[in-house]
Coordinates of C-alpha atoms and ligand atoms in Angstrom, one line a residue:
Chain A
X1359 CA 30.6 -15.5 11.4
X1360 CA 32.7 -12.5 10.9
X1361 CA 31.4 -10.4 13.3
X1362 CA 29.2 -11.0 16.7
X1363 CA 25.9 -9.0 16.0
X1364 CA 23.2 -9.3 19.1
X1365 CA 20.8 -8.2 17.2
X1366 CA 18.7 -8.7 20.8
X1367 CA 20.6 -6.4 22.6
X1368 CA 20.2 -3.7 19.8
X1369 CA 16.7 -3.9 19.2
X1370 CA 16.7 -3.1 23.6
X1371 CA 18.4 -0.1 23.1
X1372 CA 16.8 1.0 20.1
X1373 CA 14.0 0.7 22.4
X1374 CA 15.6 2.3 25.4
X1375 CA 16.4 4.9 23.2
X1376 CA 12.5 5.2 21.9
X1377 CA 11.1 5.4 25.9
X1378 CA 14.0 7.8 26.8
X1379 CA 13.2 10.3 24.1
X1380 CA 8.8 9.8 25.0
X1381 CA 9.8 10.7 28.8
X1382 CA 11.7 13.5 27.2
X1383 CA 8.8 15.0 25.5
X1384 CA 5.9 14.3 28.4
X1385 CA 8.4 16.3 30.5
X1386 CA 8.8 19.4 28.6
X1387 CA 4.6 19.1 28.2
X1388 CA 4.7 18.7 31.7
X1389 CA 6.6 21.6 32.0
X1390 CA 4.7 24.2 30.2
X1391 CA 1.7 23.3 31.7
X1392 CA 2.8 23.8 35.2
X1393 CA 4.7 27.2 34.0
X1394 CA 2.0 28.5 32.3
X1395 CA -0.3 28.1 35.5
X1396 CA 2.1 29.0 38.0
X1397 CA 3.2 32.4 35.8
X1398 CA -0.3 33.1 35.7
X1399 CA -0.9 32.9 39.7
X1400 CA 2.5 34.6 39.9
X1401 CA 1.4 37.5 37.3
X1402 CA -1.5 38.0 39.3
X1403 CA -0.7 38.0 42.6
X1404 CA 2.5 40.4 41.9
X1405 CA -0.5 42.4 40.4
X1406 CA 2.2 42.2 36.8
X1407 CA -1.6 41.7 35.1
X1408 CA -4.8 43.3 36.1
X1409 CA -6.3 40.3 38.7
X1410 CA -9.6 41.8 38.0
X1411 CA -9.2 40.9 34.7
X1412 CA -7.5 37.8 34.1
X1413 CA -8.3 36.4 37.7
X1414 CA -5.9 34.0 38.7
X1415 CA -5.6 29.9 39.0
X1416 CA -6.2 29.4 42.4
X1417 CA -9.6 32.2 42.3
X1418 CA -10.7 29.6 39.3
X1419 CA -9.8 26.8 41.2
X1420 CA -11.9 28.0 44.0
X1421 CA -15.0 28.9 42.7
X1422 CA -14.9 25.7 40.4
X1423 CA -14.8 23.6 44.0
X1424 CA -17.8 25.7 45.0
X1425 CA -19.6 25.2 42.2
X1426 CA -19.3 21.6 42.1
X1427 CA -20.2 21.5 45.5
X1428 CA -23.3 23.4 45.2
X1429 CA -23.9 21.6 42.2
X1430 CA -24.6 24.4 39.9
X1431 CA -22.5 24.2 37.2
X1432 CA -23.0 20.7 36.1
X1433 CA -27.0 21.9 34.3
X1434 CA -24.8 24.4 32.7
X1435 CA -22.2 21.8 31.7
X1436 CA -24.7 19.1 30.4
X1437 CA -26.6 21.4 28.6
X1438 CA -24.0 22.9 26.7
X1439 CA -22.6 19.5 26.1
X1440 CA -26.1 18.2 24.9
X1441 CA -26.1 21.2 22.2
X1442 CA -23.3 20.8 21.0
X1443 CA -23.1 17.1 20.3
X1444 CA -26.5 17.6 19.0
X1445 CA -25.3 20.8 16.9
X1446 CA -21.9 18.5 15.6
X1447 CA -24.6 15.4 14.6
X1448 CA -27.0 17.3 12.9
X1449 CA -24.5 19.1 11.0
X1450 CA -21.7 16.7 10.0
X1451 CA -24.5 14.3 8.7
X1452 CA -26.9 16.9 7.2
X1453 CA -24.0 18.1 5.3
X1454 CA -23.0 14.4 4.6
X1455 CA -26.4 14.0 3.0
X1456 CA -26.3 16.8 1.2
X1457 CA -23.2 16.0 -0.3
X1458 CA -24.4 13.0 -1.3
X1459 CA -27.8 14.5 -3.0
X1460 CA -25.0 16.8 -5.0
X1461 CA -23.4 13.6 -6.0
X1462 CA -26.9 11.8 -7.1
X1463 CA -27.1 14.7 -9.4
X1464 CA -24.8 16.1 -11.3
X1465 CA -26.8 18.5 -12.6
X1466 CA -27.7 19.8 -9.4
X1467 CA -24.8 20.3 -8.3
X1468 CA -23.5 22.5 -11.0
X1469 CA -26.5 24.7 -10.3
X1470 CA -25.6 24.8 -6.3
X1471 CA -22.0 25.4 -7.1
X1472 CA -21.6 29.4 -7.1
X1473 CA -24.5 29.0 -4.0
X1474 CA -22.3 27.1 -1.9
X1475 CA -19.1 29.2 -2.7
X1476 CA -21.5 32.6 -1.0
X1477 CA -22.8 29.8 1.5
X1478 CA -19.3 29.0 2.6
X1479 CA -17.7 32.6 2.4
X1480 CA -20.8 34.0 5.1
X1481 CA -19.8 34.1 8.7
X1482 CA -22.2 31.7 10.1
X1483 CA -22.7 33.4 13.4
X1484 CA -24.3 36.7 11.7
X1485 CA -26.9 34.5 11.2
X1486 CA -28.0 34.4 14.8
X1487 CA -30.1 36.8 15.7
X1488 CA -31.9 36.0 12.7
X1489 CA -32.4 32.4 14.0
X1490 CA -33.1 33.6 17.5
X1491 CA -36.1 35.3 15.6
X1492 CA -37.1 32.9 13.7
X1493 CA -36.6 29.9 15.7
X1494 CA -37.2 31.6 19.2
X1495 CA -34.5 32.3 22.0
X1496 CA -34.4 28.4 22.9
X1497 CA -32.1 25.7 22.5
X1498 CA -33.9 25.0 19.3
X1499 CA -31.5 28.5 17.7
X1500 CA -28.3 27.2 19.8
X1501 CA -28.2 23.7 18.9
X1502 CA -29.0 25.2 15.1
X1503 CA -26.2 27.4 15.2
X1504 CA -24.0 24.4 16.5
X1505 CA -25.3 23.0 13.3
X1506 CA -25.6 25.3 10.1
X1507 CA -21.6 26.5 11.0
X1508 CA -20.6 23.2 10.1
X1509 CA -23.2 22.1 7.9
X1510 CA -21.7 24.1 4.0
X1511 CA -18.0 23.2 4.8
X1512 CA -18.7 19.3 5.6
X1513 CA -20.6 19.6 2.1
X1514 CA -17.8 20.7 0.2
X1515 CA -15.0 18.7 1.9
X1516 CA -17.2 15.1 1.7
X1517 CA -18.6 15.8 -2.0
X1518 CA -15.1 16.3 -3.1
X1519 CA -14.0 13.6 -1.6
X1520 CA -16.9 11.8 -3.5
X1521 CA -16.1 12.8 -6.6
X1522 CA -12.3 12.3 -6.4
X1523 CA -13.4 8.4 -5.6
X1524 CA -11.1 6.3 -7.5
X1525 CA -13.5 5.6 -11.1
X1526 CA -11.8 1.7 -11.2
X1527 CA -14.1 0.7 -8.2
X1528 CA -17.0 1.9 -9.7
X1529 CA -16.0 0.0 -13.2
X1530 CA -15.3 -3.0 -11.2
X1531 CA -19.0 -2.7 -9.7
X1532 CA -20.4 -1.7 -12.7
X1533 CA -19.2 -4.6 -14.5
X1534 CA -21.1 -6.7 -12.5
X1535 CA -24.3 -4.4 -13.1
X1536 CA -23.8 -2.4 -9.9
X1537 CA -27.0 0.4 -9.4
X1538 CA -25.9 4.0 -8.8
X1539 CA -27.4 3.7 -4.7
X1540 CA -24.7 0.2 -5.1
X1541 CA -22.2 2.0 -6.1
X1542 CA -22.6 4.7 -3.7
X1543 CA -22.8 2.1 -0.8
X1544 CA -20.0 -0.3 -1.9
X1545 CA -17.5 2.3 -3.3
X1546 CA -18.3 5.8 -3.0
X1547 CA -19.2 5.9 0.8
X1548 CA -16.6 3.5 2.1
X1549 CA -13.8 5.4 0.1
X1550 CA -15.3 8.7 1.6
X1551 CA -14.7 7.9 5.1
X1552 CA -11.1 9.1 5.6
X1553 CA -12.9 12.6 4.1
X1554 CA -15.7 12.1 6.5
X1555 CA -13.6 12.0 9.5
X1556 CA -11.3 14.5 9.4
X1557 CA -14.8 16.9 8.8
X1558 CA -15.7 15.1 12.3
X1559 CA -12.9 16.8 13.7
X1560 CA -12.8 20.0 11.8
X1561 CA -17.1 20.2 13.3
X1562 CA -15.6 19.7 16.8
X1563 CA -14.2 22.6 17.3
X1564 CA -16.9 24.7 14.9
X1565 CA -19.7 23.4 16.8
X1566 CA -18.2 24.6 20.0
X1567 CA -18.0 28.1 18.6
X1568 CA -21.6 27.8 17.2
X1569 CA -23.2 26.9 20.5
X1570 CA -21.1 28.9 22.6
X1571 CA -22.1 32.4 20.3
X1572 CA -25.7 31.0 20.0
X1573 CA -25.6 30.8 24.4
X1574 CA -24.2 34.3 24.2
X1575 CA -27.1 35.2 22.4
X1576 CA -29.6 33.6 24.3
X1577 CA -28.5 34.1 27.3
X1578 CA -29.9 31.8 29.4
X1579 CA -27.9 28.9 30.6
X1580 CA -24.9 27.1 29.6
X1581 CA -21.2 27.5 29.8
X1582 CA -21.3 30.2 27.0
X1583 CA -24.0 31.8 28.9
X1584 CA -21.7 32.0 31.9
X1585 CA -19.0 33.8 30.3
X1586 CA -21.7 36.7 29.0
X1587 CA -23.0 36.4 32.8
X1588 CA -19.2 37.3 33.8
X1589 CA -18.6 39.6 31.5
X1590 CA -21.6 41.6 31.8
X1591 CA -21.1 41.3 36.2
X1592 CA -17.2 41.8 35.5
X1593 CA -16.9 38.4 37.4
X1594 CA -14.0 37.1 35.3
X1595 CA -12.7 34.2 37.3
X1596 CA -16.6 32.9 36.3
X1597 CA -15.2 33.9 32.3
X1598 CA -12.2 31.8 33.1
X1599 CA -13.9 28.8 34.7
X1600 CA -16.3 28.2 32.3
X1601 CA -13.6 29.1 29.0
X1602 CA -11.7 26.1 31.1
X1603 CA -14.2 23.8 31.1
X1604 CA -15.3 24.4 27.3
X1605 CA -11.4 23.3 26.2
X1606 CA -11.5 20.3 28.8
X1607 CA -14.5 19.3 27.4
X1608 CA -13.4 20.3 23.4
X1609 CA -10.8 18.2 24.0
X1610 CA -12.3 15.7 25.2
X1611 CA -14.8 15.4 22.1
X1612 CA -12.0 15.6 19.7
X1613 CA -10.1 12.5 21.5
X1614 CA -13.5 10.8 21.1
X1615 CA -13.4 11.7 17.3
X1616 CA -10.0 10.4 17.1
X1617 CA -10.6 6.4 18.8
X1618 CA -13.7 6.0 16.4
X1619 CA -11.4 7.1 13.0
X1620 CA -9.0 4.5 14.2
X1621 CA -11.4 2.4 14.4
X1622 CA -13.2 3.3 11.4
X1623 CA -10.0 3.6 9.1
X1624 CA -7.8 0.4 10.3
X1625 CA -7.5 -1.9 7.8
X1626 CA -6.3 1.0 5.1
Chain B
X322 CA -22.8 -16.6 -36.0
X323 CA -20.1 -16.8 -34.0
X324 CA -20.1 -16.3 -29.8
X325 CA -18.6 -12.4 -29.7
X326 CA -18.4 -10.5 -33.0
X327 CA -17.4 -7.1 -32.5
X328 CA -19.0 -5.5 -35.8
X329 CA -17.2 -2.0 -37.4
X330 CA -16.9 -0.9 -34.0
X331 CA -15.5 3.4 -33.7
X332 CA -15.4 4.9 -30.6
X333 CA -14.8 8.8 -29.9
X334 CA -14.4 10.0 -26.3
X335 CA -15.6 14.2 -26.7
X336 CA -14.5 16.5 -24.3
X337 CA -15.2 20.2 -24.0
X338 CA -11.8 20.8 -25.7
X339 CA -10.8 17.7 -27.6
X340 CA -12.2 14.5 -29.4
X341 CA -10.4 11.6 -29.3
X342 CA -10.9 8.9 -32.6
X343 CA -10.1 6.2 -29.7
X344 CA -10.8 3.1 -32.5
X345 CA -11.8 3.1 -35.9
X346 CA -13.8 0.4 -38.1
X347 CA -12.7 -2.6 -35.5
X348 CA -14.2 -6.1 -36.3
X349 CA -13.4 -9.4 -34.6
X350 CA -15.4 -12.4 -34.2
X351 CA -14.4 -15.5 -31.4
X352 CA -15.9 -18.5 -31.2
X353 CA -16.9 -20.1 -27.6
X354 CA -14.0 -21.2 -25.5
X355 CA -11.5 -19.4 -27.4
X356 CA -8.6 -17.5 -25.8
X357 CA -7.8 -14.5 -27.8
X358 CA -5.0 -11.5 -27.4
X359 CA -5.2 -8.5 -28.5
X360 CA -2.1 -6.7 -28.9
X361 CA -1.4 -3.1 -29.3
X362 CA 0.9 -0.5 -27.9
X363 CA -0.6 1.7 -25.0
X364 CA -3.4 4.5 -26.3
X365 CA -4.0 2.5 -29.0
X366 CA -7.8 1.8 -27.7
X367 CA -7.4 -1.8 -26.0
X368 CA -9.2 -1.0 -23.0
X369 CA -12.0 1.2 -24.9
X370 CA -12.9 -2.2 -26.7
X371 CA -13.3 -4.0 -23.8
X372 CA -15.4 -1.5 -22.0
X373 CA -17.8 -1.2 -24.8
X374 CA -17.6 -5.2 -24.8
X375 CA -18.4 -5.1 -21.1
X376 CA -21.7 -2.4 -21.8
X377 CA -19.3 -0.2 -19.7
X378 CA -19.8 2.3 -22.6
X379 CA -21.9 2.3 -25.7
X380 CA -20.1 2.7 -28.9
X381 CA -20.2 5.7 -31.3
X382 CA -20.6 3.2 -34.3
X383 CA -21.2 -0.2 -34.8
X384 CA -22.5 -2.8 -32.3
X385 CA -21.4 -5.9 -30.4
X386 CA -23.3 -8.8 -30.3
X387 CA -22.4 -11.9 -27.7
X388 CA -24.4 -15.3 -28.0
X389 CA -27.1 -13.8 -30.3
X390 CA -27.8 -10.2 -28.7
X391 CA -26.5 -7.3 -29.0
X392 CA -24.9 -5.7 -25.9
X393 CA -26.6 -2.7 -24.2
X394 CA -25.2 -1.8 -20.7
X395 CA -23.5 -4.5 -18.5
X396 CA -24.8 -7.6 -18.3
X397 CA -24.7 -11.2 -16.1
X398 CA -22.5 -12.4 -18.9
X399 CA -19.0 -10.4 -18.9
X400 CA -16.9 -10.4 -16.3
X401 CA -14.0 -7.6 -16.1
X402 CA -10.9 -8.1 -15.0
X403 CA -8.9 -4.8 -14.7
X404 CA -5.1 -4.0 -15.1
X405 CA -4.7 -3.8 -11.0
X406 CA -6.9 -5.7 -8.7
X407 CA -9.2 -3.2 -7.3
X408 CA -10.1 -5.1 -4.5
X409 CA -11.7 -3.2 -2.3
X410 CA -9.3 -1.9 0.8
X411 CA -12.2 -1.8 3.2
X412 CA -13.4 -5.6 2.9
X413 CA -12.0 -8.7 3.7
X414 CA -10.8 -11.3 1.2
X415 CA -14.3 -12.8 1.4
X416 CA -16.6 -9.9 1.4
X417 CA -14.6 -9.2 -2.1
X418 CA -15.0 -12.7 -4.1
X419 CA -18.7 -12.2 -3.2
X420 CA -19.2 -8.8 -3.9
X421 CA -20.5 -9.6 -7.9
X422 CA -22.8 -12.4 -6.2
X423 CA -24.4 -10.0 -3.5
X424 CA -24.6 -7.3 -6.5
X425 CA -26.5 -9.8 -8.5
X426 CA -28.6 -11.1 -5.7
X427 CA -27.3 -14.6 -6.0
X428 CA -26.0 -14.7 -2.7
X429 CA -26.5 -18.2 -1.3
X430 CA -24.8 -20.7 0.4
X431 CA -24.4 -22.7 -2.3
X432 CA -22.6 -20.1 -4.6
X433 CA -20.7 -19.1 -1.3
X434 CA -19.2 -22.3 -1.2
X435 CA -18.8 -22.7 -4.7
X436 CA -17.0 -19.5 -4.5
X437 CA -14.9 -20.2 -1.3
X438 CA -14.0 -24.0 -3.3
X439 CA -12.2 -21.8 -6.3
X440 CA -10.3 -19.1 -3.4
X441 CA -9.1 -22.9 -1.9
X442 CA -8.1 -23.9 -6.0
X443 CA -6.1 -20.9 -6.2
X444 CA -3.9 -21.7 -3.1
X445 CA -5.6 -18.4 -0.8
X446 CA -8.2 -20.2 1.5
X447 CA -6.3 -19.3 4.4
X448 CA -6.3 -15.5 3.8
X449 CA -10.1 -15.4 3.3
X450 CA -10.4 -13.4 6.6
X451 CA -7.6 -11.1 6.0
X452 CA -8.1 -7.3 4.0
X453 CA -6.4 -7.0 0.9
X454 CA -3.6 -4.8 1.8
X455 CA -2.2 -7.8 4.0
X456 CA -1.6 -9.7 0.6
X457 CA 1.2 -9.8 -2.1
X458 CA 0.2 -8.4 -5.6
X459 CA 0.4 -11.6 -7.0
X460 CA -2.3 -13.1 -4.1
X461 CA -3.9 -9.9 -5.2
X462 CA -4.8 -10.7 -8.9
X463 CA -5.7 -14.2 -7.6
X464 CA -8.2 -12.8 -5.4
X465 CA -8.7 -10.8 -8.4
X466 CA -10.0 -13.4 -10.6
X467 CA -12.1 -15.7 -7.9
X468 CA -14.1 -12.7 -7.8
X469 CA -14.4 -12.2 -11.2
X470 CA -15.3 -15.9 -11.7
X471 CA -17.8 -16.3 -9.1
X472 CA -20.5 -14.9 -10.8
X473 CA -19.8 -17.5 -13.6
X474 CA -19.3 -15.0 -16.6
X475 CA -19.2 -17.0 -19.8
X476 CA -16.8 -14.4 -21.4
X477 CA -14.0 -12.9 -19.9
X478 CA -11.8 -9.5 -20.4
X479 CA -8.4 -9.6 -19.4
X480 CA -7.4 -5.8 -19.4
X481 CA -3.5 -6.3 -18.7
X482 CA -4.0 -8.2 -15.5
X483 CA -0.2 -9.2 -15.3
X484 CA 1.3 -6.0 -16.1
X485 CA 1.8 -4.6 -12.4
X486 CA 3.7 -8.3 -11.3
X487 CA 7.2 -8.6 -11.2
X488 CA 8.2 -11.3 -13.8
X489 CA 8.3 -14.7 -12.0
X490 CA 4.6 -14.2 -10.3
X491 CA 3.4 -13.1 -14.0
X492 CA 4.7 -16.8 -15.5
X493 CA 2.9 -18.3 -12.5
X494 CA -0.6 -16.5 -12.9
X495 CA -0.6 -16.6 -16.9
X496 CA -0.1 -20.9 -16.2
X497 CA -3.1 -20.3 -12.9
X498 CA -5.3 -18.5 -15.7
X499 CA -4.9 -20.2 -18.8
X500 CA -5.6 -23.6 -16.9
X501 CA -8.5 -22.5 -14.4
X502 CA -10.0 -20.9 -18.3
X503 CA -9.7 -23.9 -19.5
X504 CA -10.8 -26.2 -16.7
X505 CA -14.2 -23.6 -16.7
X506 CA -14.6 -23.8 -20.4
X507 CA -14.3 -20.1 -20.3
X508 CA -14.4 -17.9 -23.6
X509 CA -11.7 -14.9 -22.9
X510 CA -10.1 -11.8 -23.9
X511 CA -6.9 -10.9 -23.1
X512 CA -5.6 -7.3 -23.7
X513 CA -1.6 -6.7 -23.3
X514 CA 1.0 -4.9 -25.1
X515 CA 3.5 -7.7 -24.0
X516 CA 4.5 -9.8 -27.4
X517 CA 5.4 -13.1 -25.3
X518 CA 2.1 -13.0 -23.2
X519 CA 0.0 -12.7 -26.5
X520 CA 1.5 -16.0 -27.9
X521 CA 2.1 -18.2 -24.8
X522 CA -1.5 -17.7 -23.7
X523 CA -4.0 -17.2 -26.7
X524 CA -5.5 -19.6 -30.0
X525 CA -5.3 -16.2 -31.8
X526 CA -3.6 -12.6 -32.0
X527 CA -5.2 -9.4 -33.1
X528 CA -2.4 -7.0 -34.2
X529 CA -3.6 -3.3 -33.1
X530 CA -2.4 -0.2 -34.7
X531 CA -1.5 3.1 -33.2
X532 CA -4.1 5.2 -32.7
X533 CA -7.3 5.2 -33.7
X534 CA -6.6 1.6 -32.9
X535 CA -8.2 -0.7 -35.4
X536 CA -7.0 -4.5 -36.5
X537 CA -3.7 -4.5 -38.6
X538 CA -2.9 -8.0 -38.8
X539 CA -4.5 -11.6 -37.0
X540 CA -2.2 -14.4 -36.1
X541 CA -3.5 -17.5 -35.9
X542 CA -1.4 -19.6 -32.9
X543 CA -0.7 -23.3 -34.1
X544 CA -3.0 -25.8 -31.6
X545 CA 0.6 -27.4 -31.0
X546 CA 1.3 -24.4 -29.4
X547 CA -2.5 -23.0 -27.8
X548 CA -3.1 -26.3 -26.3
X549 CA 0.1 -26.3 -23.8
X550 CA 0.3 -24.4 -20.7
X551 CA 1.8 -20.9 -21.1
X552 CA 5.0 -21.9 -19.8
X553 CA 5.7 -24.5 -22.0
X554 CA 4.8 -22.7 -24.6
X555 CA 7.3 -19.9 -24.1
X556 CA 9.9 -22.7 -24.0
X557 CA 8.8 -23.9 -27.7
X558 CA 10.8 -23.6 -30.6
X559 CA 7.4 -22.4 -32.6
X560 CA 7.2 -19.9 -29.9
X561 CA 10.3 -17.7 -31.2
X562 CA 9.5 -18.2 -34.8
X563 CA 5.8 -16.4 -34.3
X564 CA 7.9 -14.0 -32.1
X565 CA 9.9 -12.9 -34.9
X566 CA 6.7 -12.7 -37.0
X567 CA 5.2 -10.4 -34.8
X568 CA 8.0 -8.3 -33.8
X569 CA 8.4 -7.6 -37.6
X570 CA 5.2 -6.1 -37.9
X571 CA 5.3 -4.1 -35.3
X572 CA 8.3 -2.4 -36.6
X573 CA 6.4 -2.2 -39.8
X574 CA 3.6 0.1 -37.5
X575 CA 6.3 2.3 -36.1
X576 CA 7.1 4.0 -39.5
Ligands
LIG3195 N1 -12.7 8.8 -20.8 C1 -11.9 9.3 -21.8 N2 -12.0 10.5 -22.2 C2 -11.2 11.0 -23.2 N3 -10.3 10.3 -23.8 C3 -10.1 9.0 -23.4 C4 -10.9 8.4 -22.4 N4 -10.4 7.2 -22.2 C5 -9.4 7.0 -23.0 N5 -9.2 8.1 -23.8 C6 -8.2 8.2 -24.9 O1 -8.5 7.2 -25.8 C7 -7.3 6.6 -26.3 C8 -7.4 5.1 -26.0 O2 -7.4 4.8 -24.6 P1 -7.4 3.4 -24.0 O3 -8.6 2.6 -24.6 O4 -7.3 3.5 -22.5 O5 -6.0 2.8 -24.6 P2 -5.2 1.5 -24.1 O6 -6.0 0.8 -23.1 O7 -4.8 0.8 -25.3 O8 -3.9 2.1 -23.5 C9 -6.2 7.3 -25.5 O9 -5.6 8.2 -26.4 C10 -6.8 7.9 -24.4 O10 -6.2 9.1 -24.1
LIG3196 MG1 -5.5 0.3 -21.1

């Protein structure tokens, strides 16, 4: 042997070297989360920002406690979480099935093509008052909003997707006499599902903003409700509280998204 | 009436802006349980043929007519096998040797173990649970051809399955092939633009032009030669002199 290699005691610091740099990074997140909050508190305490305004951590903090306690918020929570799962559902498989209906027919969907190019440019949420009148100020209107923002732009991106499908599956099925619904189920689908998924997480977030316009619009009860409530009262520590919960709970739904792609898309 | 005859077969692929004279006036005819090559520099039309062979697409002009009927759209009786595997990424090893039998509805356990029997002949039992990206290419295009096979095709088209292997796993699978055709009886097709293949493998060569590809010249490969394996064959002395021959006219197309 010319030289002693411990290829052992490498690979350990190589390792070392991997956790040292991850501590590194959770620190620094560490870090701007607790400076962010404690320059807030600081801002407003020191009166830097207006405290009526932009409240402050601890006020938030507070009047979450109290609302837990008094168990209020959590109707406010569940519904708005109800809607919007509902809203994200309904649209990201509407629009699935649509997309699919576009691929069934080509001819279709060369007629629907300059209609979904206006249907994708409109801002979704001027369509909600019109809902509210149609469908009544209910959930019905919310949960739709949480749906028809999503529904156009999961169309597009899947359809695509469908049609960029790679045509040597389709020969391979067709050779053995495949049907157009087989070949949409063994190749088309399946192939899809990368495209599928990152609509899922793109309708997170949309779905949010649908519900949480279609409960300003209501105004009845929810977390988007709330932060009309405290706007219109000027009770902004209730605005903060409740923006708060919408982003635990958004990011919560999009870590959700994220375990079932990884479970969807492993063996790629 | 022989088992295939391809009979003054064009094809032209249209497109808003272009049309494509893909082959012109091609005729062939193989008997059953022949191997055949056809040989042609890329563009020339090879893999049009065998999708209008397959039913894959219908022919401008002329017709193709295998055991006594002429083809229209895919049938029980072709199987395909393309350049690259194409297995499918999101099924195991299994799910994809059985995908022509669950397309067909003949599903059963007894074609299942019929099937799982030829994945064992080609050496890849053990990787039956396993998804095709854990495999090499060579595994691959074995995989490849159980599925192929399983729905017991009586003809078979080869559409450069060999072409993607490095050089040692292609001498390997044309000797797995050419014996597991044989051992089945099997009436094939072999596309390729790969002078040696053409030889070591096939009873007869069909000479391509450029394109519109049609048939320039057929070589008929000695038994002597079509009878051994395609490894021995290469190793020959007949094997260079029908090299030569071939090479020649090729040359003769490129003016
Ligand atoms: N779907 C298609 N549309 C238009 N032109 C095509 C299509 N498929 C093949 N062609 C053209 O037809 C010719 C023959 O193609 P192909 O049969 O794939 O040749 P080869 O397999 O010998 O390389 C090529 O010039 C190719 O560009
Ligand atoms: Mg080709």
């Amino acid at each position: 042997m010319k030289s002693k290699i411990n290829i052992e005691s490498m690979h350990n610091e190589y390792k070392q070297k991997l956790i040292r740099e991850r501590r590194f990074v959770v620190f620094f997140q560490l870090l701007i989360f607790i400076a962010f909050f404690a320059l807030w508190e600081i801002a407003s305490n020191l009166k830097w920002v207006d405290p009526l305004v932009f409240s402050s951590p601890s006020k938030v903090w507070n009047l979450l406690v109290e609302n837990i306690i008094a168990g209020t918020i959590f109707s406010h929570i569940s519904i708005t979480l109800f809607e919007t799962i509902l809203g994200f559902i309904i649209g990201t498989v509407a629009g699935t099935i649509l997309a699919a209906i576009l691929w069934w027919s080509p001819f279709l969907s060369k007629v629907l093509d300059p209609y979904l190019v206006v249907l994708n440019a409109m801002p979704k949420v001027a369509l909600g008052p019109i809902l509210i009148v149609a469908l009544g100020p209910t959930m019905t209107s919310i949960v739709a909003m949480g749906a028809i923002i999503s529904v156009i732009i999961t169309t597009i991106v899947v359809y695509t997707s469908f049609r960029e499908t790679d045509p040597n599956y389709i020969k391979v099925l067709q050779s053995f006499g495949a049907t157009r619904w087989q070949c949409f189920k063994e190749a088309i689908l399946p192939s899809s599902f990368p495209a599928i998924i990152s609509t899922l997480k793109v309708n997170v977030g949309l779905s949010w903003v649908g519900v949480v316009v279609g409960e300003f619009l209501v105004s009845k009860q929810g977390l988007g409700y709330l932060i009309i409530y405290g706007f219109q009262v000027f009770n902004f520590t209730l605005v903060m509280q409740s923006l708060l919960i919408i982003v635990i709970f958004a990011t919560i739904m999009y870590k959700i998204v994220e375990v079932i792609e990884n479970a969807l898309i492993k063996n790629r | 009436m022989s088992f295939l005859q391809i009979q003054d077969v064009s094809h032209i692929y249209f497109s808003k802006k272009d049309r494509t004279l893909a082959i012109k006036d091609v005729n062939l005819s193989i008997e059953e349980g022949e191997f055949i090559s056809i040989l042609g520099p890329s563009g020339c039309g090879k893999t049009t043929i065998l999708s209008i062979v397959a039913g894959l697409i219908q022919p401008t002009i002329g017709k193709v007519i295998l055991d006594r009927e002429t083809i229209v759209g895919t049938n029980k009786n072709t199987g395909y096998m393309l350049q690259q595997d194409y297995l499918f990424p999101w099924k195991t090893i299994q799910e994809n040797i059985f995908l022509g039998l669950k397309l067909t509805n003949q599903l059963n356990e007894k074609t299942k173990q019929k099937t799982l029997a030829l994945l064992n002949e080609m050496g890849l039992s053990h990787v039956k649970n396993q998804y095709p990206t854990q495999l090499s290419g060579g595994m691959r295009q074995r995989v490849s051809l159980v599925r192929t096979l399983a729905t017991n095709p009586k003809l078979l088209l080869l559409d450069e399955p060999f072409s993607a292997l490095d050089f040692q796993t292609k001498l390997k699978l044309e000797d797995l092939v050419f014996e597991t055709l044989k051992q089945f009886e099997k009436t094939a097709i072999l596309v390729t633009h790969d002078i040696g293949e053409a030889i070591a493998m096939s009873n007869r060569i069909y000479l391509f032009t450029n394109r519109p590809g049609t048939v320039h010249k057929v070589f008929e490969i000695p038994d002597e030669l079509a009878k051994i394996t395609p490894f021995e064959a290469r190793n020959h002395p007949l094997y260079n002199e029908i090299f030569q021959e071939v090479w020649k006219e090729l040359e003769k197309l490129e003016k």
